[in-house]
mmCIF file of C-alpha atoms in Angstrom:
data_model
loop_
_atom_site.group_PDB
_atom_site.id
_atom_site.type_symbol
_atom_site.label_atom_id
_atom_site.label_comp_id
_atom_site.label_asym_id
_atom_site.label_seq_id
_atom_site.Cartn_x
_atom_site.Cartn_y
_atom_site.Cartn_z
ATOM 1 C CA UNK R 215 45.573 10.190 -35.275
ATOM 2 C CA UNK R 216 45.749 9.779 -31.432
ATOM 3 C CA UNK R 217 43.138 9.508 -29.155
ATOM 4 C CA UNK R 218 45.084 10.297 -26.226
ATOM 5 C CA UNK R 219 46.442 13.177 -27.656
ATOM 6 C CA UNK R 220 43.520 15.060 -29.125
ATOM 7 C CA UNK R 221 42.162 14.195 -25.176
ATOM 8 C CA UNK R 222 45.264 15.866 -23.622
ATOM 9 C CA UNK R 223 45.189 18.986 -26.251
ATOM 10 C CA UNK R 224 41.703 19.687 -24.987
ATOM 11 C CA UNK R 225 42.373 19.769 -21.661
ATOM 12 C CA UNK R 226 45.345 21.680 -22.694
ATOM 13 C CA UNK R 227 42.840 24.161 -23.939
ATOM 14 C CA UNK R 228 40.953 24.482 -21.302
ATOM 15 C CA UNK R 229 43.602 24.928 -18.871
ATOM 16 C CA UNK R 230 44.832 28.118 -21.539
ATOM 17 C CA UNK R 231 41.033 29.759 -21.191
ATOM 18 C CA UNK R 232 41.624 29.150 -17.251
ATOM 19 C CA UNK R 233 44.556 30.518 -16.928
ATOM 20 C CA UNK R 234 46.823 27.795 -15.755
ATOM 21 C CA UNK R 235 49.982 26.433 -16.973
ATOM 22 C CA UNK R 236 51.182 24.849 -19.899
ATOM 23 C CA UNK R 237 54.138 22.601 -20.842
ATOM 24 C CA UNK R 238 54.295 22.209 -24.532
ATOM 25 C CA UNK R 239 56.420 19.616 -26.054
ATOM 26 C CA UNK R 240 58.239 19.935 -29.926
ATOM 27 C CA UNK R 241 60.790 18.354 -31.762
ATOM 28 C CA UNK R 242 63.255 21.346 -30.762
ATOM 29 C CA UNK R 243 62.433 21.875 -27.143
ATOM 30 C CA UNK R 244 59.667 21.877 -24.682
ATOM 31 C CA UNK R 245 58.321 25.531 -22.956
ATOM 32 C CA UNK R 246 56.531 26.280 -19.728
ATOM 33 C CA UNK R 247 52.852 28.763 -21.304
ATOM 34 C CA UNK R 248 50.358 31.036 -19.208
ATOM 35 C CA UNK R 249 48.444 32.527 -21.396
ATOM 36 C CA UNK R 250 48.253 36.433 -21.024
ATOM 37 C CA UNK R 251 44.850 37.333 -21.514
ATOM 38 C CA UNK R 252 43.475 34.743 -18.942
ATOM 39 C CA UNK R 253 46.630 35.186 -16.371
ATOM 40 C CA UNK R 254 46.308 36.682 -13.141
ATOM 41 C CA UNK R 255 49.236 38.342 -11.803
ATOM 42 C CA UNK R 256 49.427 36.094 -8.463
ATOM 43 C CA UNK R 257 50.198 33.134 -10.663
ATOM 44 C CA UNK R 258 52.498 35.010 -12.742
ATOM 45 C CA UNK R 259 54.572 35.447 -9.874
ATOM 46 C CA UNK R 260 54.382 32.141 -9.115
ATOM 47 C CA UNK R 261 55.234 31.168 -12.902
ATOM 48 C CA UNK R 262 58.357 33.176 -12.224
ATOM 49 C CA UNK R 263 58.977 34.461 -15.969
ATOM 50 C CA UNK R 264 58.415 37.492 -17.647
ATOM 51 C CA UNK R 265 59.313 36.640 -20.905
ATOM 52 C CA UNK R 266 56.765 37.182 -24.098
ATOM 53 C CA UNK R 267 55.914 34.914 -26.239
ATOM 54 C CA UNK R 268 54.010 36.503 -29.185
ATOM 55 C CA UNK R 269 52.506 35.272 -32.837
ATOM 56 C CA UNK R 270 54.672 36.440 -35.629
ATOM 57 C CA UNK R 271 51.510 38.390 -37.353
ATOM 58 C CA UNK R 272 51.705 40.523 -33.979
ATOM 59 C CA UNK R 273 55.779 40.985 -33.610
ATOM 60 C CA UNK R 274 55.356 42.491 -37.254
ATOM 61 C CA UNK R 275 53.458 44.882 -36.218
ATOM 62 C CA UNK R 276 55.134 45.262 -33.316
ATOM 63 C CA UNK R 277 58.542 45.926 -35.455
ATOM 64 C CA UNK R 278 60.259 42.907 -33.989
ATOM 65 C CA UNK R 279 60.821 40.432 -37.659
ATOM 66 C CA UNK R 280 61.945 40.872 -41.145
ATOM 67 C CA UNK R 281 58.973 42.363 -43.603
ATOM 68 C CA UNK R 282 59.512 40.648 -46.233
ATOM 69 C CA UNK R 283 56.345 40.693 -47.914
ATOM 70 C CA UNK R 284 56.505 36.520 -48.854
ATOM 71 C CA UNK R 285 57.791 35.730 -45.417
ATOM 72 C CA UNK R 286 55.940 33.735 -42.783
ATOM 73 C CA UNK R 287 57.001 34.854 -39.777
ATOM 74 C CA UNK R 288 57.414 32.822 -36.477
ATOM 75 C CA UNK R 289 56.462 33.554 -33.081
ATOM 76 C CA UNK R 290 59.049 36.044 -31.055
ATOM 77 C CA UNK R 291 59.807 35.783 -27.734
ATOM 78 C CA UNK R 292 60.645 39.218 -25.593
ATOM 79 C CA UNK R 293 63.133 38.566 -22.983
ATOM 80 C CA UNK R 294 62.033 40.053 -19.574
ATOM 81 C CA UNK R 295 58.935 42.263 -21.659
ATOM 82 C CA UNK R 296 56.290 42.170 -19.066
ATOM 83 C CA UNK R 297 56.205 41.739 -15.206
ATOM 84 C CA UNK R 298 52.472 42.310 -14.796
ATOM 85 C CA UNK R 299 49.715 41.089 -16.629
ATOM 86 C CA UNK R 300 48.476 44.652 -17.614
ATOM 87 C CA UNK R 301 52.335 45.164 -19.298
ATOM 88 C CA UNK R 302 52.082 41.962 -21.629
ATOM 89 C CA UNK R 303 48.143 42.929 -22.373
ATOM 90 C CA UNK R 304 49.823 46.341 -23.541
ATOM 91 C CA UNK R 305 52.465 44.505 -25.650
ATOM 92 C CA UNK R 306 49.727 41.824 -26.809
ATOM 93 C CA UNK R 307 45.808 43.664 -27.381
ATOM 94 C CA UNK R 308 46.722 46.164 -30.092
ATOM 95 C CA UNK R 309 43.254 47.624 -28.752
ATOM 96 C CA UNK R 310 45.815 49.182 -26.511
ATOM 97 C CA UNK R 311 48.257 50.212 -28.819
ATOM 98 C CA UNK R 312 46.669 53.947 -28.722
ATOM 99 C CA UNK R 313 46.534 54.168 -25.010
ATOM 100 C CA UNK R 314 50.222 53.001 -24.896
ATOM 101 C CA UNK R 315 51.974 54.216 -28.350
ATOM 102 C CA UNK R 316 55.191 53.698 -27.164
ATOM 103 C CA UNK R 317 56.578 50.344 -26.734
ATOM 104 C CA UNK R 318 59.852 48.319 -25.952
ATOM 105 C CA UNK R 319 62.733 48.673 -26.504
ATOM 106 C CA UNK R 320 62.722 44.769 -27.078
ATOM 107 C CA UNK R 321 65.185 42.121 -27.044
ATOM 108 C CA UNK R 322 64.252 38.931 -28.891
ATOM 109 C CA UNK R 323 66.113 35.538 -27.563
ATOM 110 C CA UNK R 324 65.272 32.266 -29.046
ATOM 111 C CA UNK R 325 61.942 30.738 -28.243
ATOM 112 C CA UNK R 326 62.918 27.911 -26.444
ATOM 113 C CA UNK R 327 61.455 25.145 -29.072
ATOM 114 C CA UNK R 328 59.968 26.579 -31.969
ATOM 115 C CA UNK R 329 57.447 23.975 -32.796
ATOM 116 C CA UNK R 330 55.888 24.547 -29.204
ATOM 117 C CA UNK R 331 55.603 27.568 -30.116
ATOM 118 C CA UNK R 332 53.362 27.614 -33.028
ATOM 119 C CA UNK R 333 51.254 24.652 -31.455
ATOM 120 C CA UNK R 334 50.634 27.372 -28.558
ATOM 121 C CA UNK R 335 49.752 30.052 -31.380
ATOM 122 C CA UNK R 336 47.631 27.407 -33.189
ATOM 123 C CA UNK R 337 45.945 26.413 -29.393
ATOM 124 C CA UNK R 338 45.303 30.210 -28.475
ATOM 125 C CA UNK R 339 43.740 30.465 -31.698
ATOM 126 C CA UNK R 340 41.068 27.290 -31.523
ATOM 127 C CA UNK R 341 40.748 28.833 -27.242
ATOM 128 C CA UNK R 342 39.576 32.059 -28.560
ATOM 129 C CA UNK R 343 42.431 34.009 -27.218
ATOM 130 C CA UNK R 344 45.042 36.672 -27.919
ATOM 131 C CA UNK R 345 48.427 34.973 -29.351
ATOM 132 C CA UNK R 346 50.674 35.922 -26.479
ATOM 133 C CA UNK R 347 51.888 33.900 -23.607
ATOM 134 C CA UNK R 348 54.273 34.378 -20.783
ATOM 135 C CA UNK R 349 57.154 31.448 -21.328
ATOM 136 C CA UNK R 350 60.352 29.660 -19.995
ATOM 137 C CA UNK R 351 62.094 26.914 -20.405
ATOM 138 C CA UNK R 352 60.335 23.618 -18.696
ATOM 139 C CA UNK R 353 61.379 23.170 -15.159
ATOM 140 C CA UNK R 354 59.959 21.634 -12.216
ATOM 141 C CA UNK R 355 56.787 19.010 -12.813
ATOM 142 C CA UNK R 356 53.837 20.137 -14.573
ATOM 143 C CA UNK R 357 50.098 19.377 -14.284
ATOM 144 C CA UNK R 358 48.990 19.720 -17.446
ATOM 145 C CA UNK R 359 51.445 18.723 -21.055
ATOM 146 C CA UNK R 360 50.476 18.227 -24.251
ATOM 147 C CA UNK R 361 52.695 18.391 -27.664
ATOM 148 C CA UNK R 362 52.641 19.885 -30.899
ATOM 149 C CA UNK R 363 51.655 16.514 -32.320
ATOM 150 C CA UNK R 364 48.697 16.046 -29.644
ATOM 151 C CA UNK R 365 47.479 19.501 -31.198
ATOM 152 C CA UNK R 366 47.610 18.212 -34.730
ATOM 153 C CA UNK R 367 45.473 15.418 -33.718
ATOM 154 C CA UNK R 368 42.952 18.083 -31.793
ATOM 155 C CA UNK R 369 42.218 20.000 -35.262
ATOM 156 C CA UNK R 370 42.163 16.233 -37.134
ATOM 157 C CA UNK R 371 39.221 16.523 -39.588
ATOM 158 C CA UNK R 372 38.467 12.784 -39.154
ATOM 159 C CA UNK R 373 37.327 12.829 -35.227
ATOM 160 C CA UNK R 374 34.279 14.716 -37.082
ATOM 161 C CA UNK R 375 31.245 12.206 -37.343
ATOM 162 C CA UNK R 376 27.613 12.692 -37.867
ATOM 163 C CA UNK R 377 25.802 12.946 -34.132
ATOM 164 C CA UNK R 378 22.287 13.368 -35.068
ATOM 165 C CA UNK R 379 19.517 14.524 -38.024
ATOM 166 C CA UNK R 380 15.980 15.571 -38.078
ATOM 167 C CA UNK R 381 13.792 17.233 -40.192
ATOM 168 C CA UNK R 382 13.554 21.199 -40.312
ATOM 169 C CA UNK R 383 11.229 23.118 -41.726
ATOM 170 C CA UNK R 384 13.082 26.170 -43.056
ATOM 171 C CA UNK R 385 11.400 29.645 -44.430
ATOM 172 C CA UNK R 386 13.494 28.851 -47.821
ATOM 173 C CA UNK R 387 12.163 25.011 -47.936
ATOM 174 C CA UNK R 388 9.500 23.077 -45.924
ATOM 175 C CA UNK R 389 11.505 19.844 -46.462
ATOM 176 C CA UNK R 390 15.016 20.818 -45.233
ATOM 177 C CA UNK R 391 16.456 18.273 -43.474
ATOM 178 C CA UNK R 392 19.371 19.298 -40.852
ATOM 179 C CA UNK R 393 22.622 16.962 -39.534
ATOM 180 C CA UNK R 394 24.809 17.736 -36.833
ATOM 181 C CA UNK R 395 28.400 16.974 -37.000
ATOM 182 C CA UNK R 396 31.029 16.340 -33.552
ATOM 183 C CA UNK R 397 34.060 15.695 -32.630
ATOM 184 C CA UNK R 398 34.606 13.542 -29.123
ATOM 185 C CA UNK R 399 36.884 16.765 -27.935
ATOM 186 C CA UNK R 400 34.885 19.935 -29.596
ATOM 187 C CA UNK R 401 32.457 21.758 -27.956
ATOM 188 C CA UNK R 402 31.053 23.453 -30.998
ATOM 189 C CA UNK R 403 29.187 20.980 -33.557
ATOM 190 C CA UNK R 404 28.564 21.860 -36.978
ATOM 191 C CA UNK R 405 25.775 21.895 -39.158
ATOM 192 C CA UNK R 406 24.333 21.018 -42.433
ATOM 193 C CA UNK R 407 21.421 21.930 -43.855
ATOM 194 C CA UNK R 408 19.944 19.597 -46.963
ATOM 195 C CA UNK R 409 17.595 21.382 -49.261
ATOM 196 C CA UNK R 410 15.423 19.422 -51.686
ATOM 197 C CA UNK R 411 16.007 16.232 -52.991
ATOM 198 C CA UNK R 412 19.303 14.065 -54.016
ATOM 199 C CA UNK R 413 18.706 13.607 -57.989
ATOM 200 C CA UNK R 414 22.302 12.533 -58.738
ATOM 201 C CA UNK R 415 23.809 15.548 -59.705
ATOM 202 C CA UNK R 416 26.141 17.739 -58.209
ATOM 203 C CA UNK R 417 24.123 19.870 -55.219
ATOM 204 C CA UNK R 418 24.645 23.675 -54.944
ATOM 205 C CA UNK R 419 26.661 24.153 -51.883
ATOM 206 C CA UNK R 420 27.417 26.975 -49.785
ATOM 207 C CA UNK R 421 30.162 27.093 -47.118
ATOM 208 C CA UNK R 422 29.105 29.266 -44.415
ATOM 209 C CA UNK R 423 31.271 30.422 -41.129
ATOM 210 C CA UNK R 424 28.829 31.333 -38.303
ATOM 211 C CA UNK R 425 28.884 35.133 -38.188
ATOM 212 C CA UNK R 426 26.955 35.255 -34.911
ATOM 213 C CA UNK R 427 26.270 39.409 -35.312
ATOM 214 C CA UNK R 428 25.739 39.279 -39.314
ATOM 215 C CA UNK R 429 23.298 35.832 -38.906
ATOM 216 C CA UNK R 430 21.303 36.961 -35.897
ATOM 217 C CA UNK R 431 21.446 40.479 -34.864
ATOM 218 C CA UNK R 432 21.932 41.837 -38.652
ATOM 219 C CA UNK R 433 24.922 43.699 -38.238
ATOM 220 C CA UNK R 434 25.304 45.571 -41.693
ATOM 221 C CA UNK R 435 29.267 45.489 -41.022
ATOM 222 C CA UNK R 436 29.366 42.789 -43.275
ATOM 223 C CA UNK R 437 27.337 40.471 -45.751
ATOM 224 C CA UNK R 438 27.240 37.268 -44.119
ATOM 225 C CA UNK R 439 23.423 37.276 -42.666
ATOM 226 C CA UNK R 440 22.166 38.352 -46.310
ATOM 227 C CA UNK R 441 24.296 35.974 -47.990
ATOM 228 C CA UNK R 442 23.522 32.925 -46.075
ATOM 229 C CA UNK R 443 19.522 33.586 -46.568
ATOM 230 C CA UNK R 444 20.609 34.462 -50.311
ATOM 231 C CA UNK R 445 22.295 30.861 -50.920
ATOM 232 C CA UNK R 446 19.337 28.963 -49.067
ATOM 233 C CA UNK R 447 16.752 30.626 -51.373
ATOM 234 C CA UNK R 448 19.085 29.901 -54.285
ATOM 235 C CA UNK R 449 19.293 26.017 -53.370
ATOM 236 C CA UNK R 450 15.637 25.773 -52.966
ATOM 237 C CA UNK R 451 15.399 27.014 -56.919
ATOM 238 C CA UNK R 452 18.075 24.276 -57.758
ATOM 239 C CA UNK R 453 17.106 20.685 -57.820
ATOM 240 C CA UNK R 454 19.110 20.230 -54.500
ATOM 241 C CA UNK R 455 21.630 22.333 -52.504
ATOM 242 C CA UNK R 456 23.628 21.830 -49.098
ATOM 243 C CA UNK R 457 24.705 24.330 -46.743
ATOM 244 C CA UNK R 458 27.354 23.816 -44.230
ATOM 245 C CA UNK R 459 27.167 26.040 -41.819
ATOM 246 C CA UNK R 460 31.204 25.950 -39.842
ATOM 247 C CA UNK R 461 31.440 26.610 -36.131
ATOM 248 C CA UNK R 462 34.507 29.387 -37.131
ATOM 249 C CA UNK R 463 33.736 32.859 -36.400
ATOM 250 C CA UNK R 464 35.494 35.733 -37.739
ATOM 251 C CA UNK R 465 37.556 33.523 -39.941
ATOM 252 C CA UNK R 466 38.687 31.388 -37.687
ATOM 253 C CA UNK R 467 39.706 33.469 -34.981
ATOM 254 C CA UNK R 468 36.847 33.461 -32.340
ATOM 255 C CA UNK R 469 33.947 35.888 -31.408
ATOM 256 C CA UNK R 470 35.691 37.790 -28.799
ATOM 257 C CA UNK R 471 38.662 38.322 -30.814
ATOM 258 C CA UNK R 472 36.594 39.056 -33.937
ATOM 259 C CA UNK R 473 34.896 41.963 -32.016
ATOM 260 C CA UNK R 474 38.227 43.188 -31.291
ATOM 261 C CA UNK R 475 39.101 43.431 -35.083
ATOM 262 C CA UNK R 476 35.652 45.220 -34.910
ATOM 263 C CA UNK R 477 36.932 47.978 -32.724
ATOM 264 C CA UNK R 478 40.277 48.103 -35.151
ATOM 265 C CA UNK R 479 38.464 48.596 -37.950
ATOM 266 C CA UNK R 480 36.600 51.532 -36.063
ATOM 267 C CA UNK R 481 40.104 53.314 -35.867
ATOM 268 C CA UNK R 482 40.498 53.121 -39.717
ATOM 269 C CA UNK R 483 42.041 49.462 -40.277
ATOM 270 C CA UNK R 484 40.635 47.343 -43.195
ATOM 271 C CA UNK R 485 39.440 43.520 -41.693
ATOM 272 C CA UNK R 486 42.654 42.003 -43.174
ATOM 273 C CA UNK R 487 44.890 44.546 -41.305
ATOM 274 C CA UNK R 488 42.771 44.488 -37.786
ATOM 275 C CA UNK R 489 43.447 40.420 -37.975
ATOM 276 C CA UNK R 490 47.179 40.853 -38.649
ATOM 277 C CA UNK R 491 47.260 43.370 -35.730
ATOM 278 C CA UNK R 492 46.022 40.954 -33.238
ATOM 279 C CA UNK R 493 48.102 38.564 -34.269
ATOM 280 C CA UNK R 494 46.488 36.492 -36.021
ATOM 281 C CA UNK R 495 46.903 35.551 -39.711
ATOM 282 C CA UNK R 496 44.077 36.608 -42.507
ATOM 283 C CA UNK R 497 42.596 33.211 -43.012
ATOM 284 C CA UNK R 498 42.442 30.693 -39.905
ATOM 285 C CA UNK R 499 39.264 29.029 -40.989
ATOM 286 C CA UNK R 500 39.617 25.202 -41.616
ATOM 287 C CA UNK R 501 38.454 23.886 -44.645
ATOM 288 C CA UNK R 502 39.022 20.127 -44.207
ATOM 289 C CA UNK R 503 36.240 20.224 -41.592
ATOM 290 C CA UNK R 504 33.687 21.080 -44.675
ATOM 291 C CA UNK R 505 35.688 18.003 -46.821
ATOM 292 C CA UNK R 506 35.141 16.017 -44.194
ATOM 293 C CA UNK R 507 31.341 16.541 -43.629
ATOM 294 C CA UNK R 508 30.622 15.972 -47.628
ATOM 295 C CA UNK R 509 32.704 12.947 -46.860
ATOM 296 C CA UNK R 510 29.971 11.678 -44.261
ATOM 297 C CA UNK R 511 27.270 12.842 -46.473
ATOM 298 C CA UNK R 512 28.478 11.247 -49.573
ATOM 299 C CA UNK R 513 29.028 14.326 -51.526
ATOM 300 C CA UNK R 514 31.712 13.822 -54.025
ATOM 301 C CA UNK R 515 31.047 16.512 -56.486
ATOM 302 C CA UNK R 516 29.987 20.075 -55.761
ATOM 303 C CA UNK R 517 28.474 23.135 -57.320
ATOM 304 C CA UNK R 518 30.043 26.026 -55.012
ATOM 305 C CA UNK R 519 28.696 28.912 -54.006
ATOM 306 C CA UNK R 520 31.195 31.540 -53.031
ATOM 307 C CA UNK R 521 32.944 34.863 -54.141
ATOM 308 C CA UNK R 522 36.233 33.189 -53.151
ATOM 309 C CA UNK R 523 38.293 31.281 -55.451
ATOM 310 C CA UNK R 524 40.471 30.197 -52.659
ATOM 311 C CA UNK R 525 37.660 28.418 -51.131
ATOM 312 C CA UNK R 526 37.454 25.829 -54.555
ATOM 313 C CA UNK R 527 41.053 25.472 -54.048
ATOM 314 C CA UNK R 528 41.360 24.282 -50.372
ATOM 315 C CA UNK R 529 38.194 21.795 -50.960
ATOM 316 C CA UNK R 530 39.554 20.655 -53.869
ATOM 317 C CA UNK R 531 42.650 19.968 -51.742
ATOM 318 C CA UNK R 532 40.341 18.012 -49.514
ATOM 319 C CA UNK R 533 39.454 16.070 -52.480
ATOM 320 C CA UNK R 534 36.151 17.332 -53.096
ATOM 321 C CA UNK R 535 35.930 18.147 -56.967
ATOM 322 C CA UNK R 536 34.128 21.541 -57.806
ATOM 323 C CA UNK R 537 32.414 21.114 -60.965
ATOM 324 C CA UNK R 538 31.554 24.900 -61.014
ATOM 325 C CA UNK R 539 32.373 28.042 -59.307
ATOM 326 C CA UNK R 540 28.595 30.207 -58.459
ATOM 327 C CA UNK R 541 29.068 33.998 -57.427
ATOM 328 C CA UNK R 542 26.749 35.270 -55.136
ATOM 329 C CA UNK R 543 26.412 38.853 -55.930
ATOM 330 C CA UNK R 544 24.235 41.103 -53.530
ATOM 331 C CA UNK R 545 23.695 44.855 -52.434
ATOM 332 C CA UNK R 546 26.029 46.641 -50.602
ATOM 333 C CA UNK R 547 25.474 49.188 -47.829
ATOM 334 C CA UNK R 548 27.535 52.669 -46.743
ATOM 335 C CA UNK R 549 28.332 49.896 -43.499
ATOM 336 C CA UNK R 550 29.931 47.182 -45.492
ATOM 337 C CA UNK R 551 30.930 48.797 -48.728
ATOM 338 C CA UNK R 552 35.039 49.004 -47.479
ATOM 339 C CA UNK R 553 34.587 45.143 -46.048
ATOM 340 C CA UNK R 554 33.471 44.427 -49.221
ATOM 341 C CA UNK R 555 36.198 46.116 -51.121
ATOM 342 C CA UNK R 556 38.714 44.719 -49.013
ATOM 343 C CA UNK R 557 37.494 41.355 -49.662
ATOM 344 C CA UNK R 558 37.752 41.518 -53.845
ATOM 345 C CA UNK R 559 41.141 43.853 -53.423
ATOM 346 C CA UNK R 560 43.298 41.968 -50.677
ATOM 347 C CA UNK R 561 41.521 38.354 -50.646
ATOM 348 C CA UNK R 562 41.088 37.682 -53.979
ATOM 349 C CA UNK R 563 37.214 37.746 -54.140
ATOM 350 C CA UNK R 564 35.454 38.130 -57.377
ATOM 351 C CA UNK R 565 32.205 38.036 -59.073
#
């Protein structure tokens, strides 16, 4: 773990959301970034590439890799794809893809370092933004570098320490007690939420990603505001219970971009298809952040609350040992009711 470079992948986000440069470093090469949703087209020509870099999820929709079903593909780069910012947005925000059907021909060329690239993918990801850059090869100096091992030590679990805790009164319990969770180079902290009292046994716990419209404006597009209210009245009728409530909406892949796959799913794509579409894969939460903050509250062994079996498996990963696996099964609505079967028929989630 490096202090340094978790320090120079955050700027290194930053300067992504800006829209400035980007030299990324890998074992096979080192690449010149602007990211395309945040790029203006005066500093494109000053960047002096039009050359596409794009996520694999996206160049298979796109046409541009092998299908194979149990392939992962890598990010593609387009050689000379886009000289304006409005082109590569065309390419890149399949919100676009109906206003401009009709795409390429391509030519893919070799990325130019292909661990850069996926750092980049993995960096556009945590920065909220679409998985598309313009590229070329380094040249020249550059004001702001990182490497694909300084963005490994960004997303390290164990920068994550407790920052503060207070009581909170809760309309499920009058004695929760709540504990915030940072990292020195996140702005989002985490939260748990402690329901009743430690007696020694295993706590009911609930992982919860924020789900900023289905937790506070009730959006009835999904389940996530009735199921986190569902699991905190169900841990106030256990002897204890522990939510952790993870800073990762829409899976991982941001707000913005998860109202995007909102407006997919409004031209007839299932949620698993509108997140492959923007090029991003179906899961990009982080589950060692939840290991890490049982770690920190001395949780060893777990009762979990979830429909997803995957989720026992990745905390068990973590070393967290699941003692038992606790559906939460609620009502559906004529909103949710394809979310929902989407979630038990392509995700594996069961009752």
């Amino acid at each position: 773990m490096s202090d340094a470079g978790a320090r120079r992948a955050a700027r290194a986000t930053d300067a992504l959301r800006r829209g400035w440069p980007l030299r990324i470093g890998g074992g096979d090469g080192t690449i010149d970034l602007i990211a395309v949703e945040s790029a203006r087209d005066a500093a494109l020509a000053e960047f002096g590439s039009d050359d596409v870099l794009l996520s694999g999820e996206r160049a298979v929709t796109l046409k541009l890799t092998n299908q194979r079903a149990a392939a992962t593909p890598g990010p593609v780069r387009l050689a000379g794809a886009a000289d304006t910012v409005a082109a590569a947005l065309a390419i890149a925000d399949p919100a676009l893809d109906l206003a401009h059907p009709l795409k390429g021909p391509f030519r893919t060329m070799p990325t130019g370092g292909d661990a850069a690239a996926l750092a980049a993918m993995t960096m556009a990801r945590h920065a909220g933004l679409l998985p598309a850059f313009f590229v070329r090869e380094a040249s020249g100096e550059a004001e702001t570098k990182v490497s694909a091992d300084d963005v490994a030590a960004l997303l390290d679990p164990a920068r994550l320490e407790i920052a503060a805790r207070a009581r909170l009164p809760v309309e499920a319990s009058e004695s929760a007690e709540i504990i915030a969770f940072r990292s020195p180079e996140e702005a989002s902290d985490h939260v748990a939420l402690i329901i009743g009292k430690r007696d020694g046994q295993p706590p009911v716990v609930r992982l919860h990603s924020e789900c900023l419209t289905g937790d506070v404006l009730g959006s009835l597009k999904c389940d996530c505001g009735p199921q986190l209210h569902a699991a905190l009245h169900a841990m106030a009728d256990a002897p204890w219970g522990v939510l952790l409530y993870l800073r990762q909406e829409g899976r991982g892949i941001g707000l913005v971009n998860k109202l995007r796959a909102y407006a997919l799913q409004d031209q007839g794509y299932d949620t698993v298809d509108a997140n492959l579409r923007l090029g991003f894969p179906v899961e990009a939460r982080d589950f060692a952040i939840a290991g890490r903050m049982l770690e920190l509250l001395s949780i060893p062994r777990i009762r979990l609350m979830t429909n997803n079996p995957e989720k026992v498996a990745r905390l068990e990963k973590e070393g967290v040992e699941v003692v038992e696996r606790l559906p939460l099964a609620l009502p559906t609505n004529k909103y949710n009711e394809q979310y929902l079967a989407t979630k038990r028929d392509r995700t594996g989630h069961q009752l």
